[in-house]
N, C-alpha and C. Protein backbone atom coordinates (compact mmCIF):
# COMPACT_ATOMS: atom_id res chain seq x y z
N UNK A 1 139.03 30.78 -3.36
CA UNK A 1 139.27 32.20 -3.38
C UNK A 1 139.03 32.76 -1.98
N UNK A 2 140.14 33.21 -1.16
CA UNK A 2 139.71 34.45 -0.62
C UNK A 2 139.30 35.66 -0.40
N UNK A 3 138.27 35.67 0.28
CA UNK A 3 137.56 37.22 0.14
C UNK A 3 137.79 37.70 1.83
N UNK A 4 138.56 39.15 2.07
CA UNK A 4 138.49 39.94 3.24
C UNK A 4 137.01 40.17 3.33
N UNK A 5 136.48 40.39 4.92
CA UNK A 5 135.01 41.00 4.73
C UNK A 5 135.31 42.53 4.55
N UNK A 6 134.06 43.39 4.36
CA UNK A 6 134.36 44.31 4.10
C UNK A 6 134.63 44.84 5.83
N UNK A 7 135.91 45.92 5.73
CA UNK A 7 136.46 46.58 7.25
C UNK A 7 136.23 48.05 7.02
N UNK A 8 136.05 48.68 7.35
CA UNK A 8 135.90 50.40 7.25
C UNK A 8 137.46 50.77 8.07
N UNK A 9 137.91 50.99 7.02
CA UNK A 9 139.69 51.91 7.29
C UNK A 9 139.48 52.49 8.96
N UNK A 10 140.44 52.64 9.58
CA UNK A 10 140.12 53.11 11.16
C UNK A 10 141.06 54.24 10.30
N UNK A 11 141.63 54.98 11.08
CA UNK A 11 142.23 56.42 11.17
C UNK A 11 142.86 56.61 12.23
N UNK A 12 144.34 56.47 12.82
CA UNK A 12 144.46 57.11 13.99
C UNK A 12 144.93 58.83 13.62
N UNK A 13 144.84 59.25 14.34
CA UNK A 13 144.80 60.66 14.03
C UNK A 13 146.74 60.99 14.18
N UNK A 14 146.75 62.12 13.41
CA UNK A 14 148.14 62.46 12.98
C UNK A 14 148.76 61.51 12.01
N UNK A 15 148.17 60.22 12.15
CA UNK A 15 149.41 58.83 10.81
C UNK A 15 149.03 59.84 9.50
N UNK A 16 147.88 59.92 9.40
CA UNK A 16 147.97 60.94 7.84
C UNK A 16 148.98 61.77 7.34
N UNK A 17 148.66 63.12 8.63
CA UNK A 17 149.97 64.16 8.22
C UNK A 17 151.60 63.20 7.93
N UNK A 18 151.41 62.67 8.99
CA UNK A 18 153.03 62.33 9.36
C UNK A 18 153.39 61.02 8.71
N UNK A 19 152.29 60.42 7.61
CA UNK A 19 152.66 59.95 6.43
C UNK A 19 153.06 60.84 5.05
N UNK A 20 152.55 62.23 5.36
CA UNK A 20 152.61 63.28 4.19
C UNK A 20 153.86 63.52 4.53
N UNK A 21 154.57 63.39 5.62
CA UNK A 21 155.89 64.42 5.75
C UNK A 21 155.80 65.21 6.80
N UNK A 22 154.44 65.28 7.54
CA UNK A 22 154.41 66.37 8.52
C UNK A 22 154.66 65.51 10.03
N UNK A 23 154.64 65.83 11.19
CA UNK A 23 154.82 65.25 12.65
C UNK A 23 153.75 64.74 13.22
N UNK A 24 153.65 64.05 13.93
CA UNK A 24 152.63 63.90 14.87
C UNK A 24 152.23 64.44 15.53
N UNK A 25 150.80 64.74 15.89
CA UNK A 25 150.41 65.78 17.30
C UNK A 25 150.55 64.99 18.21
N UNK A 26 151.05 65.84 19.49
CA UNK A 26 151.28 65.31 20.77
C UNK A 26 150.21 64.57 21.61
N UNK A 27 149.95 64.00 22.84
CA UNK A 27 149.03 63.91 22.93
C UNK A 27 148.44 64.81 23.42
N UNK A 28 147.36 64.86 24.10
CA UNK A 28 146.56 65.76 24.77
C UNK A 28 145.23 65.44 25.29
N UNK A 29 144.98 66.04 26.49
CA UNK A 29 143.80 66.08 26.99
C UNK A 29 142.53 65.53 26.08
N UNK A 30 141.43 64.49 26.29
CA UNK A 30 140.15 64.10 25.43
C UNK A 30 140.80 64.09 24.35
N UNK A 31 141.91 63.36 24.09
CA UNK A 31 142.15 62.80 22.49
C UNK A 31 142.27 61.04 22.54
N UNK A 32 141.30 60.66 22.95
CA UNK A 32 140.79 58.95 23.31
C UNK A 32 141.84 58.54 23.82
N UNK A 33 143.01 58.78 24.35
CA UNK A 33 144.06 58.27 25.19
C UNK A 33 142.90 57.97 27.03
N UNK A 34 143.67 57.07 27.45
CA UNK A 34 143.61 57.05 29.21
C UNK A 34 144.19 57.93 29.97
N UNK A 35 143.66 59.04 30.00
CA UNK A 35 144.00 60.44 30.98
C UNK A 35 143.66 60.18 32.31
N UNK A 36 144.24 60.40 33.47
CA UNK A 36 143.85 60.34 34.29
C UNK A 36 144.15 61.47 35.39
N UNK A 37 143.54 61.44 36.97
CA UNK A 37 144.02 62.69 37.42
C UNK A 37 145.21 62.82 38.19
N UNK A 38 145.97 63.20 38.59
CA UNK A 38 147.43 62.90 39.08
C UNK A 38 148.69 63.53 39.40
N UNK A 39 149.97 63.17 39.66
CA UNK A 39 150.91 64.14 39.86
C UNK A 39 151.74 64.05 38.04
N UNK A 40 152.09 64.89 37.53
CA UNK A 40 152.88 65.06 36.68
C UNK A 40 154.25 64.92 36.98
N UNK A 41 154.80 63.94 36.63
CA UNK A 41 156.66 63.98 36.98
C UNK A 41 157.43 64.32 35.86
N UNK A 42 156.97 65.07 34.79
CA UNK A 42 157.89 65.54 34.32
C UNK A 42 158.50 66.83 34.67
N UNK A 43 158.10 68.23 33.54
CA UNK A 43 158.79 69.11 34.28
C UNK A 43 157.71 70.19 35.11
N UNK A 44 156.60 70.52 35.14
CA UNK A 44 156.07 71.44 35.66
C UNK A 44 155.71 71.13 37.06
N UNK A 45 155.59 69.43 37.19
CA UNK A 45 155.64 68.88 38.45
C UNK A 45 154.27 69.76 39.04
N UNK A 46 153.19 69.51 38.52
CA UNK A 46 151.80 69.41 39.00
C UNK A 46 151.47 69.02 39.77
N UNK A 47 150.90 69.06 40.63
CA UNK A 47 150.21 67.91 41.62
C UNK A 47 148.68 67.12 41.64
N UNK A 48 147.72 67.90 40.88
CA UNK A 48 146.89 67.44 41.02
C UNK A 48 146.34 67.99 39.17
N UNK A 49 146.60 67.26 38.43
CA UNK A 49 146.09 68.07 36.87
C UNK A 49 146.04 66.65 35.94
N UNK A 50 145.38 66.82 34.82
CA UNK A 50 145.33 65.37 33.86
C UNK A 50 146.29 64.98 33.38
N UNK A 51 147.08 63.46 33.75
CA UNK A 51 148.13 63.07 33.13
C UNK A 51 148.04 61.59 32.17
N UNK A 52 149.14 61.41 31.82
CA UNK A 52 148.55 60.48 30.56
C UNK A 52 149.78 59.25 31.05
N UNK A 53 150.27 58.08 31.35
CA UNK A 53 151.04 57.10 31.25
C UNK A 53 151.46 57.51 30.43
N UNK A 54 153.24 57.41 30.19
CA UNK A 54 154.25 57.43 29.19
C UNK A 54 154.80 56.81 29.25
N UNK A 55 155.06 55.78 30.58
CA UNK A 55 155.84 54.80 30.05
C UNK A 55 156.70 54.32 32.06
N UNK A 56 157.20 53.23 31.85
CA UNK A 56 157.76 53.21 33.23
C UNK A 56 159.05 53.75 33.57
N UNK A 57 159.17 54.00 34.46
CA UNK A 57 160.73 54.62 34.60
C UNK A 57 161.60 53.14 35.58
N UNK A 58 163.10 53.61 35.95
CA UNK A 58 163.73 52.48 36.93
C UNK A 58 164.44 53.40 36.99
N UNK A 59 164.61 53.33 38.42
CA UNK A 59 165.96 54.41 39.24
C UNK A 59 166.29 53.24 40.11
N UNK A 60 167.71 52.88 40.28
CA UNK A 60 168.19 51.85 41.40
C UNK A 60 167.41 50.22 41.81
N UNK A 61 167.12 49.83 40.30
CA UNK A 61 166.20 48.54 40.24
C UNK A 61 165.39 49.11 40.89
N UNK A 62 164.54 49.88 40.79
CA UNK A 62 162.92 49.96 41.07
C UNK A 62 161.96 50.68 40.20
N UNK A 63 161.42 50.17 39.86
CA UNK A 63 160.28 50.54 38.82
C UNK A 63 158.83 51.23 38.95
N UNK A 64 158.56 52.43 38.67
CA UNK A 64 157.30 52.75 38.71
C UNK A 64 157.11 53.46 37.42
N UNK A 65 155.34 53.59 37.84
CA UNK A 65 155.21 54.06 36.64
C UNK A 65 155.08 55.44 36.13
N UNK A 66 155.33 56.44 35.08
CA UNK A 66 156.09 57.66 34.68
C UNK A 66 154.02 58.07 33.90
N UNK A 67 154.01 59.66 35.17
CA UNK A 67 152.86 60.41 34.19
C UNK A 67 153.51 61.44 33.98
N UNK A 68 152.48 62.21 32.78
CA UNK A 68 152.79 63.60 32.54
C UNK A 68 151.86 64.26 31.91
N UNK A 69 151.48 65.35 32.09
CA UNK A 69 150.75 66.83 31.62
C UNK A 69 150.67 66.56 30.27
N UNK A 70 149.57 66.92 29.35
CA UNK A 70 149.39 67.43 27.97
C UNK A 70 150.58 68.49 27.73
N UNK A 71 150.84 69.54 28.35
CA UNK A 71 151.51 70.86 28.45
C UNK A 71 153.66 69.76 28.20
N UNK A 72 154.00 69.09 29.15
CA UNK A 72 154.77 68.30 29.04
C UNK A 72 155.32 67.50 28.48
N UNK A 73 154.45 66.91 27.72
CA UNK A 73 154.22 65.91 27.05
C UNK A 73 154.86 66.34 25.73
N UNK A 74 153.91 67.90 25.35
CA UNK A 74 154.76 68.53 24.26
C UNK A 74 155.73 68.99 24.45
N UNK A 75 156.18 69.26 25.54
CA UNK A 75 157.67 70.07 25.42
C UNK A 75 158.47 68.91 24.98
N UNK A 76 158.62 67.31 25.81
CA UNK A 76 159.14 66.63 25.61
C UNK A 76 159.39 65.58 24.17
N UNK A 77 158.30 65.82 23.45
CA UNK A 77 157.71 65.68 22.26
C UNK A 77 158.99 66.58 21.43
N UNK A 78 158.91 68.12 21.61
CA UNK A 78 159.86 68.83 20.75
C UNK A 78 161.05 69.07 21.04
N UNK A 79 161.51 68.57 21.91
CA UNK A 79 162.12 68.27 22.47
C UNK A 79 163.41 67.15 21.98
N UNK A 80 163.06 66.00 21.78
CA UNK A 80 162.85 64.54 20.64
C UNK A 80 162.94 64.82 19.84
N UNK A 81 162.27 65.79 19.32
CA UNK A 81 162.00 65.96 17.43
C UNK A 81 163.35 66.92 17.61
N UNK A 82 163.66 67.43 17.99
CA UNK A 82 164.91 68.77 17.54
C UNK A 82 166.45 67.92 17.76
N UNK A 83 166.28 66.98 18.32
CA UNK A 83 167.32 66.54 18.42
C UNK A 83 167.72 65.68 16.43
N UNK A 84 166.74 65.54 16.09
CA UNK A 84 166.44 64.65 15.39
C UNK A 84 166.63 65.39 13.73
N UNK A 85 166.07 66.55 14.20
CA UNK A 85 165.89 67.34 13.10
C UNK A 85 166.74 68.63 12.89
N UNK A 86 167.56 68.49 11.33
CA UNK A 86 168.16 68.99 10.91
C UNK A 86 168.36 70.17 11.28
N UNK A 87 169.50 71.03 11.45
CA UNK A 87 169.10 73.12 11.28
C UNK A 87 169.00 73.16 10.10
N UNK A 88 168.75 74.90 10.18
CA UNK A 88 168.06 75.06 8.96
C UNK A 88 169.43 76.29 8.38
């Protein structure tokens, strides 16, 4: 017989809602992500404010890597979702 040991359920935050039907929250500032301090390249183009890795970009075979703003992050977030989601 196998027995699992006992695990205490983790939680990432938002899978709940957005198992109910509702969205995910964006990220944001002190929400256990790797924030760091930096230029924002998305749109408000910050220079010095907390950004989070989103992912790498490539322009002309070259690769770096892509930050952005809490503030950004959501626009681009609803951004995604509206394309996605129905009118009303």
């Amino acid at each position: 017989m196998f027995l699992e040991p006992a695990v205490t359920p983790r939680v990432i935050p938002g899978i709940a809602e957005f198992a109910r039907g509702g969205l995910p929250a964006a990220a944001d500032t002190d929400d256990g992500n790797t924030w760091t301090d930096g230029y924002c390249w998305l749109y408000c183009g910050q220079r010095w404010t907390r950004v989070l890795w989103i992912g790498p970009v490539s322009v002309a075979g070259a690769q770096a890597a892509m930050y952005a703003c809490g503030p950004c992050i959501r626009a681009l977030q609803e951004a995604g979702l509206a394309v996605h989601t129905p009118s009303r």
